[in-house]
CSV table of C-alpha atoms in Angstrom, one decimal:
chain,number,residue,atom,x,y,z
Q,30,MET,CA,17.7,-17.9,-68.0
Q,31,ALA,CA,20.3,-18.9,-65.5
Q,32,SER,CA,23.7,-17.2,-65.4
Q,33,ILE,CA,26.7,-19.6,-65.3
Q,34,THR,CA,29.9,-17.8,-64.3
Q,35,HIS,CA,33.4,-19.0,-63.9
Q,36,ARG,CA,35.0,-18.2,-60.5
Q,37,ALA,CA,38.4,-19.0,-59.0
Q,38,THR,CA,37.0,-21.8,-56.9
Q,39,GLY,CA,34.8,-23.3,-59.7
Q,40,TRP,CA,31.5,-22.3,-61.4
Q,41,GLN,CA,28.6,-20.3,-60.0
Q,42,ALA,CA,25.0,-20.8,-61.2
Q,43,GLU,CA,22.6,-17.9,-60.4
Q,44,ILE,CA,18.9,-17.7,-61.2
Q,45,ARG,CA,16.9,-14.5,-61.1
Q,46,ARG,CA,13.1,-14.7,-61.7
Q,47,LYS,CA,10.5,-12.0,-61.1
Q,48,GLY,CA,8.6,-12.7,-57.9
Q,49,TYR,CA,11.4,-15.0,-56.5
Q,50,LYS,CA,14.4,-14.2,-54.4
Q,51,PRO,CA,17.7,-14.8,-56.4
Q,52,VAL,CA,19.3,-18.1,-55.8
Q,53,SER,CA,22.8,-19.2,-56.5
Q,54,ARG,CA,25.2,-22.1,-55.8
Q,55,ARG,CA,28.8,-22.9,-56.7
Q,56,PHE,CA,30.1,-26.1,-58.2
Q,57,LYS,CA,33.4,-27.6,-59.1
Q,58,ARG,CA,32.4,-28.3,-62.7
Q,59,LYS,CA,30.4,-26.3,-65.2
Q,60,GLU,CA,28.2,-29.4,-66.1
Q,61,GLN,CA,27.1,-29.6,-62.4
Q,62,ALA,CA,26.1,-25.9,-62.4
Q,63,GLU,CA,24.1,-26.3,-65.6
Q,64,THR,CA,22.3,-29.4,-64.3
Q,65,TRP,CA,21.4,-27.7,-61.0
Q,66,ALA,CA,20.2,-24.5,-62.9
Q,67,ARG,CA,17.9,-26.6,-65.1
Q,68,GLN,CA,16.5,-28.4,-62.1
Q,69,ILE,CA,15.7,-25.1,-60.2
Q,70,GLU,CA,14.2,-23.4,-63.3
Q,71,SER,CA,12.0,-26.4,-63.9
Q,72,GLU,CA,10.7,-26.3,-60.3
Q,73,ILE,CA,10.0,-22.6,-60.7
Q,74,ASP,CA,8.1,-23.1,-63.9
Q,75,ARG,CA,6.0,-25.8,-62.2
Q,76,GLY,CA,5.4,-23.7,-59.1
Q,77,ALA,CA,7.2,-26.3,-57.0
Q,78,PHE,CA,10.4,-24.3,-56.1
Q,79,VAL,CA,11.4,-24.1,-52.5
Q,80,ASP,CA,14.4,-22.1,-51.5
Q,81,ARG,CA,16.8,-24.6,-49.8
Q,82,SER,CA,19.8,-22.3,-49.6
Q,83,ARG,CA,19.6,-22.0,-45.8
Q,84,ALA,CA,19.4,-25.8,-45.4
Q,85,GLU,CA,22.5,-26.0,-47.7
Q,86,GLN,CA,24.4,-23.3,-45.8
Q,87,THR,CA,23.5,-24.3,-42.2
Q,88,THR,CA,25.3,-27.2,-40.6
Q,89,LEU,CA,23.8,-29.7,-38.3
Q,90,ARG,CA,26.1,-28.4,-35.6
Q,91,ALA,CA,24.8,-24.8,-36.1
Q,92,LEU,CA,21.2,-26.1,-35.8
Q,93,LEU,CA,21.8,-28.1,-32.6
Q,94,GLU,CA,23.7,-25.2,-31.0
Q,95,ARG,CA,20.9,-22.8,-31.7
Q,96,TYR,CA,18.4,-25.4,-30.4
Q,97,ARG,CA,20.5,-25.8,-27.2
Q,98,THR,CA,20.4,-22.0,-26.7
Q,99,GLU,CA,16.8,-21.2,-27.6
Q,100,VAL,CA,14.7,-24.4,-27.1
Q,101,THR,CA,16.3,-26.5,-24.4
Q,102,PRO,CA,16.2,-23.9,-21.6
Q,103,ARG,CA,12.4,-23.9,-21.8
Q,104,LYS,CA,12.2,-27.7,-20.9
Q,105,ARG,CA,12.2,-29.3,-17.5
Q,106,SER,CA,14.8,-32.0,-18.5
Q,107,THR,CA,17.5,-29.4,-19.3
Q,108,LEU,CA,20.6,-31.1,-18.1
Q,109,PRO,CA,20.1,-34.5,-19.7
Q,110,GLU,CA,19.1,-32.8,-22.9
Q,111,ILE,CA,22.3,-30.7,-23.0
Q,112,SER,CA,24.3,-33.8,-22.5
Q,113,ARG,CA,22.6,-35.5,-25.5
Q,114,LEU,CA,23.0,-32.4,-27.6
Q,115,SER,CA,26.7,-32.1,-26.8
Q,116,ARG,CA,27.2,-35.7,-27.9
Q,117,LEU,CA,25.5,-35.1,-31.2
Q,118,ILE,CA,27.4,-31.8,-31.7
Q,119,ASP,CA,30.7,-33.6,-31.2
Q,120,HIS,CA,29.9,-36.2,-33.8
Q,121,PRO,CA,31.5,-35.9,-37.3
Q,122,LEU,CA,28.0,-35.9,-38.8
Q,123,ALA,CA,27.4,-32.4,-37.3
Q,124,ASP,CA,29.8,-30.9,-39.9
Q,125,ARG,CA,27.4,-31.7,-42.7
Q,126,PRO,CA,24.9,-29.2,-44.1
Q,127,LEU,CA,21.3,-30.0,-43.1
Q,128,ALA,CA,20.3,-30.5,-46.7
Q,129,SER,CA,22.8,-33.4,-47.0
Q,130,VAL,CA,21.9,-35.3,-43.9
Q,131,ARG,CA,19.9,-38.5,-45.0
Q,132,SER,CA,18.1,-41.2,-43.2
Q,133,GLU,CA,20.9,-43.6,-44.2
Q,134,ASP,CA,23.4,-41.4,-42.4
Q,135,LEU,CA,21.3,-41.5,-39.2
Q,136,ALA,CA,20.9,-45.3,-39.6
Q,137,ARG,CA,24.7,-45.6,-39.4
Q,138,TYR,CA,24.8,-43.3,-36.4
Q,139,ARG,CA,22.0,-45.4,-34.8
Q,140,ASP,CA,23.9,-48.7,-35.3
Q,141,GLU,CA,27.1,-47.1,-34.1
Q,142,ARG,CA,25.5,-45.9,-30.9
Q,143,LEU,CA,23.8,-49.2,-30.2
Q,144,THR,CA,27.2,-50.8,-29.7
Q,145,VAL,CA,27.8,-48.5,-26.8
Q,146,VAL,CA,24.4,-47.6,-25.2
Q,147,THR,CA,20.9,-49.2,-25.0
Q,148,GLY,CA,18.1,-48.8,-27.4
Q,149,THR,CA,16.2,-46.5,-25.1
Q,150,SER,CA,19.2,-44.1,-24.9
Q,151,VAL,CA,19.5,-44.1,-28.7
Q,152,ASN,CA,15.7,-43.5,-29.1
Q,153,HIS,CA,16.1,-40.4,-26.8
Q,154,GLU,CA,18.8,-39.1,-29.0
Q,155,LEU,CA,16.9,-39.7,-32.2
Q,156,ARG,CA,13.7,-38.1,-30.8
Q,157,LEU,CA,15.7,-35.0,-29.9
Q,158,LEU,CA,17.4,-34.8,-33.3
Q,159,GLY,CA,14.0,-35.2,-35.0
Q,160,HIS,CA,12.5,-32.4,-32.9
Q,161,ALA,CA,15.4,-30.1,-33.8
Q,162,PHE,CA,14.7,-30.7,-37.6
Q,163,GLU,CA,11.0,-30.0,-37.0
Q,164,VAL,CA,11.7,-26.7,-35.2
Q,165,ALA,CA,14.0,-25.7,-38.0
Q,166,ARG,CA,11.3,-26.4,-40.5
Q,167,ARG,CA,8.3,-24.9,-38.8
Q,168,ASP,CA,9.7,-22.1,-36.7
Q,169,TRP,CA,13.0,-21.0,-38.3
Q,170,GLY,CA,12.2,-21.0,-41.9
Q,171,ILE,CA,14.8,-23.6,-43.0
Q,172,HIS,CA,13.3,-25.7,-45.7
Q,173,VAL,CA,14.6,-29.1,-45.0
Q,174,ASP,CA,13.2,-32.6,-44.9
Q,175,ASN,CA,13.2,-34.4,-41.5
Q,176,PRO,CA,15.5,-37.5,-42.1
Q,177,VAL,CA,14.5,-39.0,-38.7
Q,178,ARG,CA,10.9,-39.6,-39.8
Q,179,MET,CA,11.6,-42.5,-42.0
Q,180,LEU,CA,14.2,-44.1,-39.7
Q,181,ARG,CA,13.6,-47.4,-38.1
Q,182,ARG,CA,13.9,-47.0,-34.3
Q,183,PRO,CA,15.7,-49.5,-32.0
Q,184,LYS,CA,13.7,-51.6,-29.5
Q,185,MET,CA,13.2,-50.0,-26.1
Q,186,ASN,CA,14.8,-51.7,-23.1
Q,187,ARG,CA,12.8,-54.3,-21.1
Q,188,PRO,CA,11.3,-52.9,-17.9
Q,189,ARG,CA,13.7,-53.2,-15.0
Q,190,GLU,CA,12.6,-55.9,-12.5
Q,191,ARG,CA,15.6,-56.0,-10.2
Q,192,ARG,CA,14.7,-54.9,-6.6
Q,193,LEU,CA,16.6,-54.6,-3.4
Q,194,ARG,CA,17.1,-58.0,-1.7
Q,195,GLU,CA,17.4,-58.7,2.0
Q,196,GLY,CA,20.3,-56.9,3.6
Q,197,GLU,CA,21.2,-54.9,0.5
Q,198,GLU,CA,19.7,-51.6,1.7
Q,199,LYS,CA,21.9,-51.6,4.7
Q,200,LYS,CA,25.0,-52.5,2.7
Q,201,LEU,CA,24.2,-49.6,0.2
Q,202,ILE,CA,23.7,-47.0,3.0
Q,203,GLU,CA,27.0,-48.1,4.6
Q,204,ALA,CA,28.8,-47.9,1.3
Q,205,ALA,CA,27.4,-44.4,0.7
Q,206,GLY,CA,29.3,-43.1,3.7
Q,207,SER,CA,28.8,-39.4,4.4
Q,208,CYS,CA,27.5,-38.7,1.0
Q,209,TRP,CA,24.0,-37.2,0.5
Q,210,LEU,CA,23.1,-40.5,-1.0
Q,211,LYS,CA,23.0,-42.0,2.5
Q,212,GLN,CA,19.8,-39.9,3.1
Q,213,ILE,CA,18.5,-40.1,-0.4
Q,214,ILE,CA,18.3,-44.0,-0.5
Q,215,PRO,CA,15.9,-44.4,2.3
Q,216,PHE,CA,13.8,-41.4,1.3
Q,217,ALA,CA,13.5,-42.7,-2.3
Q,218,LEU,CA,12.5,-46.1,-1.0
Q,219,GLU,CA,9.7,-44.6,1.1
Q,220,THR,CA,8.4,-42.2,-1.6
Q,221,ALA,CA,9.3,-43.9,-5.0
Q,222,MET,CA,10.4,-40.4,-6.3
Q,223,ARG,CA,12.5,-40.0,-9.5
Q,224,ARG,CA,16.0,-38.7,-9.5
Q,225,GLY,CA,14.9,-35.4,-11.0
Q,226,GLU,CA,12.2,-34.9,-8.5
Q,227,LEU,CA,14.6,-35.5,-5.6
Q,228,SER,CA,17.1,-33.1,-7.1
Q,229,ARG,CA,14.5,-30.3,-7.5
Q,230,MET,CA,12.7,-31.0,-4.2
Q,231,GLN,CA,12.4,-27.8,-2.1
Q,232,SER,CA,11.8,-27.5,1.7
Q,233,ARG,CA,8.9,-25.1,1.2
Q,234,HIS,CA,7.0,-28.0,-0.6
Q,235,ILE,CA,7.0,-30.1,2.6
Q,236,ASP,CA,3.8,-30.0,4.7
Q,237,VAL,CA,4.7,-31.7,7.9
Q,238,GLY,CA,1.3,-31.2,9.4
Q,239,ARG,CA,-0.5,-33.0,6.6
Q,240,ARG,CA,2.6,-35.4,6.1
Q,241,VAL,CA,2.8,-34.8,2.4
Q,242,LEU,CA,5.3,-33.4,-0.1
Q,243,VAL,CA,3.9,-31.4,-3.0
Q,244,ILE,CA,5.5,-31.8,-6.4
Q,245,PRO,CA,4.5,-28.8,-8.5
Q,246,LYS,CA,5.8,-30.2,-11.8
Q,247,THR,CA,6.1,-33.8,-12.4
Q,248,LYS,CA,7.6,-35.6,-15.5
Q,249,ASN,CA,4.1,-35.7,-16.9
Q,250,GLY,CA,3.5,-32.0,-16.3
Q,251,THR,CA,1.0,-32.4,-13.5
Q,252,VAL,CA,0.9,-31.6,-9.8
Q,253,ARG,CA,0.9,-34.4,-7.3
Q,254,GLU,CA,1.2,-35.0,-3.6
Q,255,ILE,CA,3.4,-37.7,-2.1
Q,256,PRO,CA,2.5,-39.1,1.4
Q,257,LEU,CA,5.3,-39.0,3.8
Q,258,SER,CA,5.8,-42.0,6.1
Q,259,THR,CA,7.3,-41.8,9.6
Q,260,ARG,CA,10.6,-43.0,8.2
Q,261,ALA,CA,10.6,-40.4,5.4
Q,262,LEU,CA,9.9,-37.6,7.9
Q,263,GLN,CA,12.8,-38.8,10.0
Q,264,VAL,CA,15.1,-38.6,7.1
Q,265,LEU,CA,14.0,-35.0,6.5
Q,266,GLU,CA,14.7,-34.1,10.2
Q,267,ARG,CA,18.3,-35.3,9.7
Q,268,VAL,CA,18.9,-33.3,6.5
Q,269,PRO,CA,20.6,-29.8,7.1
Q,270,LYS,CA,18.9,-26.8,5.6
Q,271,GLN,CA,20.4,-25.5,2.3
Q,272,PRO,CA,20.7,-21.8,1.3
Q,273,ASP,CA,18.9,-22.4,-2.0
Q,274,GLY,CA,16.0,-24.3,-0.4
Q,275,ARG,CA,16.8,-27.6,-1.9
Q,276,VAL,CA,16.5,-30.7,0.3
Q,277,PHE,CA,19.1,-32.9,-1.5
Q,278,PRO,CA,21.7,-30.7,-3.3
Q,279,MET,CA,22.7,-33.3,-5.9
Q,280,GLU,CA,22.0,-33.3,-9.6
Q,281,PRO,CA,20.3,-36.3,-11.2
Q,282,ASP,CA,23.4,-37.5,-12.9
Q,283,SER,CA,25.5,-37.1,-9.6
Q,284,ILE,CA,22.9,-39.3,-7.8
Q,285,THR,CA,23.3,-42.1,-10.4
Q,286,GLN,CA,27.1,-41.9,-10.3
Q,287,ALA,CA,27.2,-42.0,-6.5
Q,288,PHE,CA,24.7,-44.9,-6.5
Q,289,GLU,CA,26.8,-46.9,-9.0
Q,290,ARG,CA,29.9,-46.4,-6.9
Q,291,ALA,CA,28.0,-47.5,-3.8
Q,292,CYS,CA,26.8,-50.6,-5.6
Q,293,ILE,CA,30.4,-51.4,-6.5
Q,294,ASP,CA,31.7,-50.9,-3.0
Q,295,ALA,CA,28.8,-52.9,-1.6
Q,296,GLU,CA,29.4,-55.7,-4.2
Q,297,ILE,CA,25.8,-55.4,-5.4
Q,298,GLU,CA,25.2,-56.3,-9.1
Q,299,GLY,CA,22.4,-55.5,-11.5
Q,300,LEU,CA,20.7,-52.8,-9.4
Q,301,ARG,CA,19.7,-49.4,-10.9
Q,302,PHE,CA,18.6,-46.4,-8.9
C-alpha cells in the first residue's frame, strides 16, 4: 500500500514493495499523489514497472553536459559537435526533466531552428540529440523514451553545384591577403580535401618522393592517399613549418569564416568552401 504524506511543499507518495527499490514523488495536490501511486502499483502488479525516477530528476541540460564530457571527446568531429551541444544546452528546453521532453516539444524546436538555419543543420542537431537519449537509455541506466525517434525530419539541402568561375580564384586569393587561406585555396582546389582534413593535415603525412599525402583517418573512418600535383607541392614548399606539425594551423570553422570574408571582399556570391 502506498504511503501518502503531507509535506510543507505539497504531498509525497512513496511505494515500498519487496524486490523493488522504494520509489517516491512529490505533488502539489493529494489527488495527484494518489493517482500516481495507483498507476505505479498497477505496473508493479503487472510486472511492467520501470523506475523512471532518474529520468524525472535529470534535466536535458545535465544529460547533454555529461554527453559533451564523456562521449564527444571520443569522436573525430569534436569541435562542430561541441558547438551543436552548446546551442542545445542554452535552449530553454534544456531546463526540462528528460521524462517530460516529448516529440511535440522537439517539433517546435525543429520548426524554430528552420527559420534560422538549413534542414541539413537541423538534422545534425536532431541526430545528436537522439544519440544522447540512446546513450542515456542503453549505457547510463536512465529509463527514458527517445522522443527523437518519432519526429519528422526536415528535408536535406540540395547538393551544392556552384563552382569557381573564370577569374574568381585569383580574386579570392588576392582578397585572402596574408591569411593562411591564401595557401589553402589553391591546395584545396588541387586535392579536393575537406576543411577538417586540411586542418588536421600533418607534415609527417607528406611523401614528396611518391607525391602523395596520406590521410590516416577520413570522415568515413578509412585511410586514403591523395595524389599531389606539381601545384600542390609548390604550395607546400611555400608554407612555413609549424611547431605542432600541422601544415595549415586553422580550425575548420576559421577556414569557413575567412573564406566567407574573402568572398565578400572579392564580391563573389553563392560560393561555399
